[in-house]
Amino acid sequence: MRNVSPSPSFASSRTVLVALLTIIPVQLAVPVLPAQGSGSGGSAESASAEEVRELGRLERADMVSVILPFLASESAAVRAEAANALAQSLWPLAKAAPTQDADSVVALVSRALRSRLAGERDPASTASLAQALGRLPYWSAPERASAESLLARELETTGDSLVAAGSARGLLSLLSGGGQTYMPSARTIGVLRSRVRGRASSYVDLRGKWSDSAFIWPRRLAMLALLASRSADGETLRAAAHSDDAQLRMLAARGAGALGDSAGARELLRALVHDGAPMVRTEVARVWSRGSGAECAPLLVMATDSAPQSSVSAIDAIGSACANESGKAGDAAESLLVKLVREGADEATGDAAPGVEHRIAMHRAAHAIVALAHLSPSRAAELLEAVVSSHAWQARMYAARAAAVLSDTATLLSLAGDRAPNVRTEAISGLSRVAGHDADSVYVRALSSADYQLVLTAAQALRGAPHPAAAIAALETSLARITAQKRETSRDPRLAILQTVREIGSAELAEPLLPYLVDFDPVVADSAAAIVSAWTGRTYRSAPRLLPEVDAPLTDIEALRAVRVRVSMAADAGGGSFELRLFAKDAPLTVSRFIRLVRSGYYDGLTIHRVVPNFVVQGGSPGANEYTGDGPFLRDEVGLRSHRRGAVGISTRGRDTGDAQFFVDLVDLPRLDHHYTVFAQVVSGMATVDRILEGDVMRRVEIVTRR
C-alpha cells in the first residue's frame, strides 16, 4: 500500500480515481477475490484508504466492481474503507424502485461482505464489514435474513467491543433502513435484549482490557436497534433504566413511549423523573405527554428544572399533556405558565443588564406563552403583548407562534414588520395559516428582503394567490436579484420562487425563465427547464454553467492534527467554552473551510440558533437560521466516523449542500452516520454545550493550539 502524505485533497483524489477507473473496468460482474494477505497487485494494492473512501463518496452503483477488489487488500484500513465504500455506493438504490439488476448488485455485494467477514481478523475491519452488511438496500428477503443472522451471531459471540459495536450498528441499519420498520427474528431480538441486559465483564477493548466506555457503546446500539424494530420489552427497558449509563437510561425513557399507556410505562417514567442526568429528565418530559392518560403534575415539577433544556421541554409538553386536566391540576398548570410568562417578560423588558438568569427566564417565558395559548387561550391573549414587547427577538418569534395558535391576525401583522427577519418569517408563516391570501401584500413586501429564509417563506405563502399579477412581478424581481448574487446557498429560496411561479403563472412567462436554464445551480436550472417545458409543451433541457471552485486544498494536514479550536460563549449565555479536535484527514475540504473561516473571524458573534434537546445544537449562520451561511456549498465527506455525543458535523439540506453551519451532537446519533460529515469532536467543555439555549452567542471562535 502506498502512503500519501499529506493526505490528498479532493482534487488530487479525483486524479487518482480517474487513473483507477482506467485500470479497472467498470462492470457488474462477480470479481475473483484473492485470499486475504496474498496481495492482489495492481491498483488494489497501490491505493490508500483515503482514495478508496473517495470512490464510495461518488455514491454510484457502477463503482461496485471497482471497489470490490479492495476487500482483499493487505491493509486492514483499506479493507475497512472498501466495505464502507461499497455500502455508500449502493445507498442511492434505497430511494429507487427495485429492479432485477439492482437486486443482483446488492446480492453480489452482500455475498462478498459475508465472505470477507468469515476470514477477517482485524477488529476495525470486521466492524466496518458488519456495519456495511447491515446498510445494504435489501429487496430480497432471503438475502436480508442471511445478513441479519450473521450479524446477530457476531453480536452474540464476540468478546471484542469494536466488533460488537459494528455488528450492532449493522443490525440497527438493517432494522431501520429506508424508514420502514423491519421485524427481526425471535433469535435476533433475544440477542439484542441480552446485549442490553448483559454484564460488563464479558467485554474487552482493543488492548484486551475491560473498558467501561467500550462496553457502553454496543449496549446503546443494541437498545436503539430494539427501539427501531419496536422490540423493546418491559424487562429490557427496566434493566436499561437502572444502568449507570445516562444515555441508556435516556433510551429507556424513550422506549417507555412504545409501551403505550400501560401502567408499566408510567411506572418506568416516574422512576426517571428525578434522574440525576438532565438528558434523562428531558426525555421523560418529551415522552410523558404522548400518552392519552398522561398526568400533568410531573411536568409541572420538571418545568422549573435547573437544567434549562429539561425545563423548556417540560413547558412545551404542558400545552398538550395538561389540556384535558380539570380542577386543581388544570388550574396549577395555568398558574405556573402565567407565572413563567410574567417572570420572563419582566426580565426581557426591564432596564437591567442581561445575565444568565435573564436568559433562562426569557426562554421559559417564550415557551410558556405558546403552551399557554394551547392550554388557556384567554389568559395567553392577556399576556401576549408582554412577550411581543421583549428586547429579545427570540422571544418575539415565540410570540408570533403563540399568536398563530390564537388566530391573532393583528399581532401577526404587527410582527410581520418586526426588525428581526426571523420574527417576520414566523409571523408570515402564521399569517399564511390564519389570514391566508388576505395578507398577500405582506408576503409580496417580504420578497424584497435580503434574508433567504424570509423570502422562501413569503414565496411559499403566495402559492395559490387569487390575484397573481402583483405577486408574479415581485417574485420575478426577487428571483433576479438573488440570482445576481451568485451564491449556491440561495438554492432553497430560488426553488420556492420557481415553484410558486409555476403554480400561479402561465406560458407567457416562459421567455423570462429561459436564462435560468443556464443557471450556475444545476438544480435550479433543471427546475426552470421543467417549468418552461410544461408550459410550452416543448422539451427544454438545462445547461448549467457551474461556478468555479473556491476552496484551496489543505497543504498542512499533518500540522492540523494537533490543532484545537476553542468556542467561547458570551457571558450572558453562561460563559464557558468548549474545544474541538479536527479530523483533517477524514474531512480535508470541510476542515479547510472551517479553519479559513475561523481565522477570518467569521464565527465571532454569531449565534447557536437551533437547539433540539437530546439531538443537536447548531450555529454559525449570519442570519441565525437554516438558510443563511457561507458559500459555495461544501461537498459531503461522510466516512467511518460515527455521530457519537460530542461529534461535530456540517448542517445540510440535502446531499452536498453544507454552508459551514455546524452542529454538535448532544447524544449518540448513529442514524446520522453516512449522511452528515463528522469533521471534529468536542474534547473538553461538553457541560458548556449542554447549557446552550437558542440564540446564545459565540463570543469568539479561535485556534488555540499548534504544536
XYZ file of C-alpha atoms in Angstrom:
707
model
C 0.000 0.000 0.000
C 1.257 3.454 -0.927
C 1.268 6.038 1.853
C 0.135 9.512 0.816
C 1.425 12.410 2.897
C -0.094 14.880 3.142
C -3.498 13.259 2.586
C -4.876 14.047 -0.867
C -7.342 16.852 -1.390
C -10.493 16.103 -3.324
C -8.814 17.383 -6.471
C -5.795 15.120 -6.130
C -8.004 12.185 -5.175
C -10.004 12.763 -8.325
C -6.809 12.353 -10.324
C -6.136 9.057 -8.591
C -9.721 7.922 -9.138
C -9.535 8.638 -12.848
C -6.365 6.556 -13.009
C -8.038 3.713 -11.128
C -11.056 3.777 -13.397
C -8.840 3.404 -16.444
C -7.145 0.382 -14.877
C -10.205 -1.440 -13.550
C -13.143 -1.943 -15.918
C -16.496 -0.777 -14.587
C -18.813 -3.730 -14.871
C -21.218 -5.506 -12.587
C -19.538 -8.883 -12.581
C -18.508 -11.054 -9.659
C -14.792 -10.463 -9.127
C -12.397 -13.175 -8.086
C -11.074 -12.017 -4.731
C -7.649 -13.289 -3.696
C -7.169 -14.715 -0.259
C -6.539 -12.156 2.440
C -2.873 -11.258 2.741
C -1.876 -12.774 -0.579
C -1.673 -9.411 -2.308
C -3.730 -8.699 -5.361
C -1.226 -6.471 -7.139
C -2.044 -3.545 -9.358
C -4.227 -0.677 -8.266
C -5.890 -2.546 -5.397
C -2.567 -2.637 -3.569
C -1.326 0.792 -4.580
C -4.384 2.738 -3.419
C -4.617 4.292 0.027
C -7.591 4.158 2.387
C -8.329 7.796 1.549
C -8.534 7.034 -2.172
C -10.884 4.094 -1.601
C -13.026 6.319 0.602
C -13.337 8.786 -2.287
C -14.653 6.013 -4.546
C -17.503 5.410 -2.112
C -18.272 9.107 -1.859
C -19.171 9.110 -5.556
C -22.286 7.136 -4.479
C -22.500 5.327 -7.819
C -23.639 1.722 -8.022
C -21.500 1.205 -11.133
C -18.429 1.642 -8.922
C -19.081 -1.682 -7.186
C -16.789 -3.707 -9.444
C -14.080 -1.070 -8.952
C -14.309 -1.179 -5.162
C -14.774 -4.913 -4.585
C -11.118 -5.896 -5.168
C -10.030 -3.633 -2.316
C -11.710 -6.034 0.133
C -8.658 -8.236 -0.476
C -6.077 -5.572 0.302
C -3.246 -6.422 2.676
C -4.099 -3.227 4.568
C -6.830 -3.554 7.187
C -7.542 0.179 6.836
C -8.160 -0.224 3.099
C -10.422 -3.242 3.697
C -12.430 -1.238 6.220
C -12.800 1.676 3.815
C -13.721 -0.674 0.975
C -16.579 -2.157 2.978
C -17.852 1.297 3.831
C -17.429 2.468 0.216
C -19.493 -0.439 -1.090
C -22.397 0.406 1.194
C -22.107 4.099 0.318
C -22.124 3.293 -3.398
C -25.404 1.414 -3.104
C -27.097 3.918 -0.800
C -28.923 5.765 -3.645
C -30.602 2.487 -4.666
C -32.590 2.557 -1.426
C -34.552 5.540 -2.773
C -35.259 3.963 -6.173
C -37.749 1.358 -7.305
C -36.294 -2.160 -7.124
C -35.075 -3.723 -10.338
C -33.574 -7.102 -11.137
C -30.186 -5.547 -11.925
C -30.139 -3.555 -8.682
C -31.167 -6.609 -6.683
C -28.337 -8.591 -8.294
C -25.776 -5.943 -7.384
C -26.951 -5.865 -3.768
C -26.788 -9.673 -3.599
C -23.286 -9.596 -5.083
C -22.024 -7.109 -2.506
C -23.782 -8.904 0.330
C -22.106 -12.197 -0.538
C -18.695 -10.512 -0.885
C -19.026 -8.857 2.546
C -20.150 -12.096 4.198
C -17.280 -13.984 2.581
C -14.725 -11.447 3.781
C -16.221 -11.390 7.284
C -15.656 -15.130 7.588
C -11.893 -14.726 7.308
C -11.346 -11.242 8.742
C -9.127 -10.980 11.827
C -8.723 -7.241 12.272
C -11.378 -5.846 14.704
C -11.750 -2.470 12.982
C -12.137 -4.044 9.559
C -14.570 -6.618 10.959
C -16.654 -3.833 12.483
C -16.759 -1.944 9.169
C -17.711 -5.086 7.244
C -20.536 -5.852 9.681
C -21.841 -2.319 9.580
C -21.741 -2.233 5.769
C -23.592 -5.532 5.551
C -26.494 -4.050 7.513
C -26.594 -0.872 5.423
C -27.298 -2.522 2.062
C -30.724 -1.801 0.493
C -32.147 -5.311 0.558
C -35.188 -6.215 -1.506
C -34.589 -9.949 -1.302
C -35.995 -11.366 1.919
C -33.567 -14.333 1.960
C -30.548 -12.026 1.493
C -31.745 -9.773 4.295
C -32.434 -12.728 6.592
C -28.977 -14.116 5.892
C -27.350 -10.796 6.755
C -29.422 -10.498 9.916
C -28.494 -13.998 11.056
C -24.786 -13.398 10.545
C -24.831 -10.040 12.354
C -26.791 -11.472 15.264
C -24.296 -14.322 15.568
C -21.358 -11.889 15.554
C -23.008 -9.745 18.218
C -23.812 -12.770 20.355
C -20.422 -14.442 20.226
C -17.816 -11.678 20.059
C -15.920 -10.532 23.117
C -14.454 -7.527 21.328
C -16.305 -4.261 21.897
C -15.386 -2.845 18.483
C -16.773 -5.874 16.661
C -19.851 -5.833 18.897
C -20.440 -2.163 18.048
C -20.048 -2.821 14.325
C -22.472 -5.738 14.454
C -25.000 -3.759 16.476
C -24.715 -0.795 14.098
C -25.277 -3.162 11.204
C -28.406 -4.553 12.838
C -29.621 -1.038 13.635
C -29.256 -0.033 9.984
C -30.886 -3.253 8.797
C -33.878 -2.893 11.119
C -34.498 0.777 10.370
C -33.403 1.016 6.730
C -35.495 3.051 4.333
C -37.597 4.485 7.149
C -39.574 1.240 7.396
C -39.754 -1.000 10.436
C -38.473 -4.485 9.755
C -39.355 -7.120 12.333
C -36.311 -9.229 13.195
C -36.388 -12.885 14.086
C -37.046 -14.009 17.638
C -33.407 -15.072 17.903
C -32.122 -11.650 16.893
C -34.466 -9.943 19.347
C -33.157 -12.232 22.065
C -29.538 -11.405 21.217
C -30.239 -7.653 21.280
C -32.105 -7.875 24.585
C -29.335 -9.963 26.088
C -26.740 -7.418 24.956
C -28.652 -4.578 26.636
C -29.039 -6.525 29.863
C -25.548 -8.070 29.657
C -22.755 -7.901 32.184
C -19.776 -5.674 31.543
C -17.287 -8.400 32.420
C -17.775 -10.035 29.024
C -16.315 -7.095 27.060
C -12.760 -6.103 26.235
C -11.308 -3.101 24.486
C -8.678 -3.212 21.743
C -5.878 -3.657 24.293
C -7.512 -6.737 25.737
C -8.578 -4.966 28.923
C -12.082 -4.297 30.165
C -13.280 -0.781 29.391
C -16.439 0.888 30.628
C -16.745 3.042 27.501
C -16.107 0.025 25.278
C -18.948 -1.812 26.992
C -21.462 1.030 26.796
C -21.436 1.762 23.047
C -22.640 -1.700 21.897
C -25.330 -1.641 24.594
C -26.695 1.683 23.368
C -26.676 0.489 19.775
C -28.490 -2.708 20.726
C -31.131 -0.661 22.542
C -31.545 1.629 19.539
C -31.991 -1.436 17.314
C -34.699 -2.740 19.646
C -36.468 0.619 19.602
C -36.205 0.844 15.805
C -37.873 -2.553 15.424
C -40.332 -1.943 18.279
C -38.977 -4.974 20.059
C -38.055 -3.494 23.431
C -39.885 -5.273 26.235
C -40.525 -4.086 29.778
C -37.784 -6.189 31.336
C -35.135 -4.837 28.986
C -36.299 -1.256 29.485
C -36.191 -1.642 33.255
C -32.670 -3.046 33.031
C -31.645 -0.039 30.935
C -33.364 2.333 33.360
C -31.144 1.027 36.169
C -27.937 1.328 34.153
C -25.053 3.532 35.240
C -25.040 4.978 31.719
C -27.165 8.135 31.356
C -27.721 7.629 27.649
C -29.024 4.124 28.205
C -31.430 5.447 30.849
C -32.497 8.131 28.364
C -33.237 5.424 25.790
C -35.228 3.533 28.407
C -37.411 6.627 28.851
C -37.788 6.895 25.079
C -38.737 3.236 24.891
C -41.415 3.693 27.541
C -43.417 5.541 24.922
C -43.504 2.356 22.842
C -45.267 0.571 25.709
C -48.293 2.841 25.236
C -50.441 3.931 28.160
C -49.644 0.869 30.214
C -49.042 1.037 33.930
C -45.539 -0.285 33.322
C -44.701 2.646 31.059
C -45.865 5.221 33.625
C -44.045 3.423 36.408
C -40.833 3.442 34.390
C -41.133 7.146 33.590
C -41.920 8.078 37.193
C -38.751 6.303 38.285
C -36.762 8.548 35.949
C -38.450 11.905 36.639
C -35.799 12.816 39.207
C -32.860 11.177 37.438
C -29.533 12.874 38.033
C -28.813 13.388 34.314
C -30.594 16.281 32.555
C -30.783 14.326 29.289
C -32.850 11.654 31.037
C -35.239 14.175 32.604
C -35.540 15.898 29.232
C -36.541 12.642 27.553
C -39.079 11.903 30.276
C -40.692 15.304 29.650
C -40.828 14.706 25.911
C -42.312 11.213 26.245
C -44.675 11.964 29.116
C -47.176 13.966 27.096
C -47.606 11.411 24.308
C -49.927 9.018 26.107
C -53.648 9.733 26.341
C -53.583 9.108 30.064
C -50.676 11.389 30.846
C -50.756 13.111 34.196
C -49.943 16.788 34.367
C -48.313 17.023 37.808
C -44.844 15.611 36.972
C -44.466 18.095 34.122
C -45.140 20.991 36.482
C -42.219 19.859 38.602
C -39.940 19.462 35.589
C -40.936 22.879 34.174
C -38.710 24.591 36.728
C -35.860 22.106 36.341
C -32.407 23.550 36.991
C -31.282 22.336 33.558
C -32.754 24.784 31.009
C -33.223 22.238 28.219
C -35.119 19.927 30.558
C -37.205 22.857 31.720
C -38.274 24.093 28.281
C -39.006 20.522 27.148
C -41.422 20.124 30.051
C -43.022 23.530 29.359
C -43.563 22.548 25.719
C -45.275 19.336 26.861
C -47.635 21.077 29.294
C -49.699 22.595 26.492
C -50.844 19.174 25.302
C -50.500 16.938 28.359
C -52.419 19.278 30.663
C -55.081 20.349 28.156
C -57.625 17.844 29.452
C -56.870 18.389 33.127
C -59.618 19.950 35.215
C -59.891 21.178 38.760
C -56.755 21.809 40.798
C -54.368 20.144 38.349
C -55.568 22.247 35.419
C -55.507 25.425 37.492
C -51.984 24.648 38.690
C -50.766 24.207 35.131
C -52.298 27.500 34.017
C -50.964 29.349 37.064
C -47.442 28.058 36.505
C -47.401 29.093 32.850
C -48.756 32.541 33.708
C -46.049 32.912 36.352
C -43.309 31.893 33.929
C -44.546 34.287 31.251
C -44.690 37.197 33.679
C -41.260 36.493 35.147
C -39.660 36.213 31.738
C -41.454 39.260 30.354
C -40.328 41.382 33.310
C -36.732 40.298 32.722
C -36.933 40.850 28.974
C -38.404 44.370 29.110
C -36.548 45.715 32.132
C -33.541 48.003 32.202
C -31.192 45.616 33.983
C -28.247 44.275 32.022
C -28.995 40.818 30.652
C -27.456 37.925 32.505
C -27.705 34.193 32.875
C -30.915 34.279 34.937
C -32.434 36.729 32.462
C -31.617 34.343 29.644
C -33.222 31.341 31.330
C -36.310 33.302 32.397
C -36.763 34.690 28.890
C -36.612 31.250 27.314
C -39.073 29.826 29.811
C -41.461 32.702 29.088
C -41.129 32.246 25.326
C -42.007 28.569 25.525
C -44.660 29.180 28.198
C -46.659 31.672 26.088
C -47.009 29.074 23.316
C -48.000 26.347 25.798
C -50.488 28.757 27.423
C -52.011 29.537 24.025
C -52.880 25.843 23.726
C -53.934 25.404 27.356
C -55.778 28.652 28.088
C -56.216 30.909 25.054
C -57.887 33.723 27.004
C -55.038 34.020 29.517
C -52.454 33.787 26.737
C -54.196 36.638 24.878
C -53.979 38.792 28.020
C -50.227 38.214 28.381
C -49.146 38.102 24.755
C -48.249 41.798 24.479
C -45.686 41.444 27.263
C -43.774 38.898 25.196
C -44.254 40.864 21.962
C -42.501 43.781 23.710
C -39.432 41.729 24.614
C -35.999 43.084 23.692
C -35.026 39.558 22.625
C -36.045 38.675 19.074
C -36.171 35.008 20.024
C -38.989 35.781 22.495
C -40.873 37.797 19.855
C -40.509 34.851 17.481
C -42.279 32.622 20.011
C -44.896 35.348 20.468
C -45.625 35.003 16.748
C -46.082 31.264 17.212
C -48.491 31.881 20.078
C -50.386 34.476 18.013
C -50.829 31.890 15.263
C -52.293 29.428 17.785
C -54.645 32.184 18.969
C -55.508 33.215 15.375
C -54.495 36.748 16.393
C -54.171 38.369 12.966
C -53.482 41.859 14.347
C -50.445 40.713 16.316
C -49.159 38.672 13.397
C -49.476 41.672 11.078
C -47.573 43.788 13.568
C -44.791 41.219 13.937
C -44.601 40.832 10.148
C -42.959 44.251 10.232
C -40.529 43.384 13.030
C -36.907 44.486 12.661
C -35.677 40.886 13.015
C -36.065 38.775 9.839
C -36.605 35.591 11.835
C -39.568 37.180 13.657
C -41.036 38.330 10.330
C -40.580 34.806 8.991
C -42.505 33.288 11.897
C -45.236 35.923 11.610
C -45.702 35.324 7.873
C -45.772 31.571 8.457
C -48.590 32.163 10.949
C -50.402 34.623 8.692
C -50.431 32.154 5.821
C -52.390 29.770 8.059
C -54.609 32.315 9.812
C -55.260 35.010 7.197
C -54.351 33.160 4.013
C -54.283 35.301 0.897
C -55.856 38.282 2.655
C -52.274 39.088 3.648
C -50.713 38.673 0.184
C -49.488 42.270 0.206
C -47.424 41.440 3.297
C -45.874 38.440 1.574
C -45.099 40.473 -1.537
C -43.231 43.095 0.522
C -41.209 40.374 2.227
C -39.859 39.191 -1.137
C -37.544 42.216 -1.179
C -35.762 41.055 1.979
C -32.097 40.099 1.951
C -32.885 37.163 4.260
C -33.216 33.920 2.310
C -35.464 32.202 4.848
C -37.900 35.117 4.833
C -38.025 35.160 1.025
C -38.604 31.406 0.942
C -41.464 31.647 3.463
C -43.076 34.551 1.597
C -42.838 32.720 -1.723
C -44.497 29.658 -0.247
C -47.265 31.802 1.276
C -48.072 33.186 -2.204
C -48.880 29.784 -3.687
C -52.405 29.792 -4.998
C -52.633 33.600 -4.894
C -56.052 34.560 -6.368
C -54.696 37.792 -7.894
C -51.279 36.739 -9.185
C -50.181 39.748 -11.248
C -48.528 41.709 -8.427
C -47.163 38.527 -6.873
C -45.556 37.340 -10.112
C -43.862 40.689 -10.708
C -42.409 40.661 -7.198
C -41.370 37.016 -7.499
C -39.537 37.664 -10.774
C -37.756 40.691 -9.299
C -36.740 38.764 -6.200
C -35.500 35.818 -8.260
C -33.378 38.055 -10.493
C -31.932 39.949 -7.516
C -30.960 36.822 -5.585
C -29.624 35.075 -8.693
C -27.311 38.021 -9.382
C -25.610 37.334 -6.040
C -24.386 34.009 -7.450
C -24.494 32.166 -4.140
C -25.133 28.432 -4.134
C -26.779 28.791 -0.728
C -29.628 30.686 -2.428
C -30.948 27.416 -3.881
C -33.879 26.936 -1.483
C -35.495 30.379 -1.799
C -34.990 30.387 -5.578
C -36.606 26.959 -5.908
C -39.516 28.157 -3.738
C -39.959 31.176 -6.030
C -39.902 28.988 -9.150
C -42.421 26.570 -7.667
C -44.820 29.408 -6.867
C -44.323 30.970 -10.308
C -45.117 27.619 -11.904
C -48.311 27.319 -9.879
C -49.711 30.820 -10.372
C -48.030 31.730 -13.671
C -48.639 30.706 -17.261
C -46.929 30.229 -20.626
C -46.383 33.928 -21.311
C -43.759 33.851 -18.567
C -41.727 31.171 -20.327
C -39.344 33.548 -22.074
C -38.239 35.377 -18.886
C -37.352 31.979 -17.403
C -35.149 30.867 -20.294
C -31.954 32.459 -18.860
C -32.287 30.211 -15.811
C -31.755 27.123 -17.966
C -28.054 28.022 -17.874
C -28.069 28.924 -14.170
C -24.980 28.271 -12.055
C -27.008 25.831 -9.897
C -27.973 22.655 -11.806
C -30.975 22.041 -9.543
C -32.367 25.498 -10.283
C -31.608 25.053 -13.992
C -33.447 21.722 -14.033
C -36.450 23.287 -12.279
C -36.614 26.139 -14.787
C -36.371 23.698 -17.699
C -39.203 21.596 -16.281
C -41.448 24.655 -15.866
C -40.853 26.001 -19.368
C -41.345 22.528 -20.858
C -44.637 22.065 -19.007
C -45.918 25.489 -20.053
C -44.960 25.270 -23.727
C -45.369 21.585 -24.447
C -41.843 21.542 -25.892
C -38.820 19.841 -24.364
C -36.262 22.230 -22.918
C -33.047 20.961 -21.360
C -30.897 22.687 -18.793
C -27.249 23.508 -19.458
C -25.942 24.873 -16.145
C -22.759 26.935 -16.010
C -21.142 25.982 -12.726
C -19.315 28.417 -10.507
C -15.562 27.883 -10.129
C -14.194 26.045 -7.089
C -13.015 28.433 -4.379
C -11.692 26.193 -1.594
C -7.946 25.636 -1.827
C -6.734 22.133 -0.902
C -5.179 21.724 2.502
C -1.408 21.610 2.424
C -0.778 21.233 6.145
C -2.947 18.298 7.197
C -0.231 16.785 9.385
C 0.184 20.085 11.241
C -3.560 20.261 11.826
C -3.519 17.017 13.787
C -2.514 18.970 16.901
C -4.802 21.948 16.299
C -7.641 22.676 18.720
C -10.414 25.154 18.061
C -11.974 26.857 21.081
C -15.545 28.165 21.012
C -16.081 30.718 23.800
C -19.669 31.602 24.671
C -20.817 35.082 25.662
C -21.149 35.906 29.346
C -24.938 36.310 29.233
C -25.091 32.807 27.745
C -23.426 31.444 30.852
C -19.886 31.873 29.554
C -17.692 28.842 29.367
C -16.099 27.316 26.308
C -15.623 24.035 24.515
C -12.751 22.770 22.415
C -12.768 20.799 19.186
C -10.285 18.322 17.784
C -10.326 18.395 13.983
C -10.325 15.364 11.670
C -8.381 16.858 8.778
C -7.504 13.517 7.240
C -11.121 12.318 7.174
C -12.707 15.580 6.015
C -9.993 17.727 4.407
C -12.270 20.092 2.486
C -14.560 20.679 5.452
C -11.684 21.304 7.832
C -10.045 23.586 5.278
C -13.181 25.733 5.017
C -13.718 25.711 8.785
C -10.142 26.768 9.529
C -10.307 29.523 6.920
C -13.495 30.901 8.458
C -12.147 30.647 12.000
C -9.003 32.552 11.026
C -11.092 35.282 9.388
C -13.285 35.737 12.479
C -16.389 34.623 10.568
C -17.977 32.826 13.504
C -17.247 35.501 16.124
C -20.515 36.984 17.389
C -22.773 34.510 15.575
C -25.429 32.545 17.418
C -26.366 28.989 18.162
C -29.748 29.413 16.507
C -31.083 25.866 16.765
C -31.336 23.791 19.934
C -33.181 20.473 19.898
C -32.865 18.771 23.307
C -31.341 15.303 23.142
C -30.487 15.892 19.488
C -28.198 18.749 18.417
C -27.232 22.367 18.914
C -26.500 24.191 15.651
C -24.962 27.549 14.804
C -22.710 29.540 12.537
C -25.340 31.346 10.449
C -25.066 35.130 9.928
C -28.862 35.159 9.701
C -29.358 32.865 12.711
C -31.421 30.465 10.611
C -31.103 27.416 8.389
C -30.857 29.298 5.107
C -28.045 31.801 5.554
C -24.457 30.627 5.585
C -21.101 30.757 3.917
C -20.970 29.750 0.262
C -20.455 27.953 -2.008
C -21.790 24.586 -0.916
C -19.459 22.134 0.780
C -19.142 18.625 -0.610
C -20.163 15.943 1.904
C -17.264 13.964 3.365
C -19.047 11.113 5.088
C -16.967 8.224 6.304
C -16.441 5.717 9.087
C -16.620 8.204 11.963
C -19.849 7.964 13.908
C -22.103 10.653 15.333
C -21.325 9.975 18.973
C -22.140 12.505 21.690
C -19.858 15.499 21.124
C -19.294 14.819 17.417
C -19.331 17.965 15.282
C -20.979 17.832 11.869
C -21.891 20.095 8.981
C -25.544 21.024 8.545
C -27.017 20.345 5.098
C -30.365 20.464 3.328
C -29.638 17.558 1.010
C -26.534 15.954 -0.410
C -23.527 18.296 -0.784
C -25.311 21.432 0.466
C -23.253 22.287 3.547
C -22.845 26.026 4.115
C -20.344 25.904 7.016
C -23.042 25.902 9.704
C -22.016 23.248 12.204
C -23.820 21.220 14.824
C -22.783 19.317 17.934
C -24.441 16.001 18.779
C -25.904 16.106 22.291
C -26.324 12.310 22.390
C -25.213 9.384 20.253
C -26.968 9.723 16.872
C -25.892 6.811 14.663
C -28.858 7.458 12.348
C -26.913 10.489 11.076
C -23.929 8.322 10.146
C -23.037 8.267 6.437
C -25.363 11.212 5.811
C -23.676 14.130 7.599
C -19.958 14.865 7.651
C -18.188 14.451 11.004
C -15.222 16.802 10.926
C -14.442 17.327 14.617
C -15.100 16.132 18.160
C -15.647 18.082 21.364
C -12.730 17.068 23.571
C -13.494 19.365 26.524
C -16.388 21.524 27.641
C -19.425 19.354 26.850
C -21.022 20.764 30.011
C -20.951 24.155 28.286
C -22.575 22.659 25.177
C -25.319 21.102 27.310
C -26.191 24.537 28.765
C -26.621 26.258 25.399
C -30.020 27.740 24.636
C -31.477 29.043 21.399
C -29.881 32.362 20.452
C -26.800 32.069 22.657
C -23.869 33.952 21.153
C -20.455 32.522 20.299
C -18.250 35.366 21.525
C -15.146 34.057 19.842
C -14.019 31.012 17.857
C -10.237 30.671 17.689
C -7.334 28.322 17.124
C -5.685 27.718 20.480
C -3.071 25.029 19.891
C -0.454 24.463 17.226
C 2.445 22.257 18.256
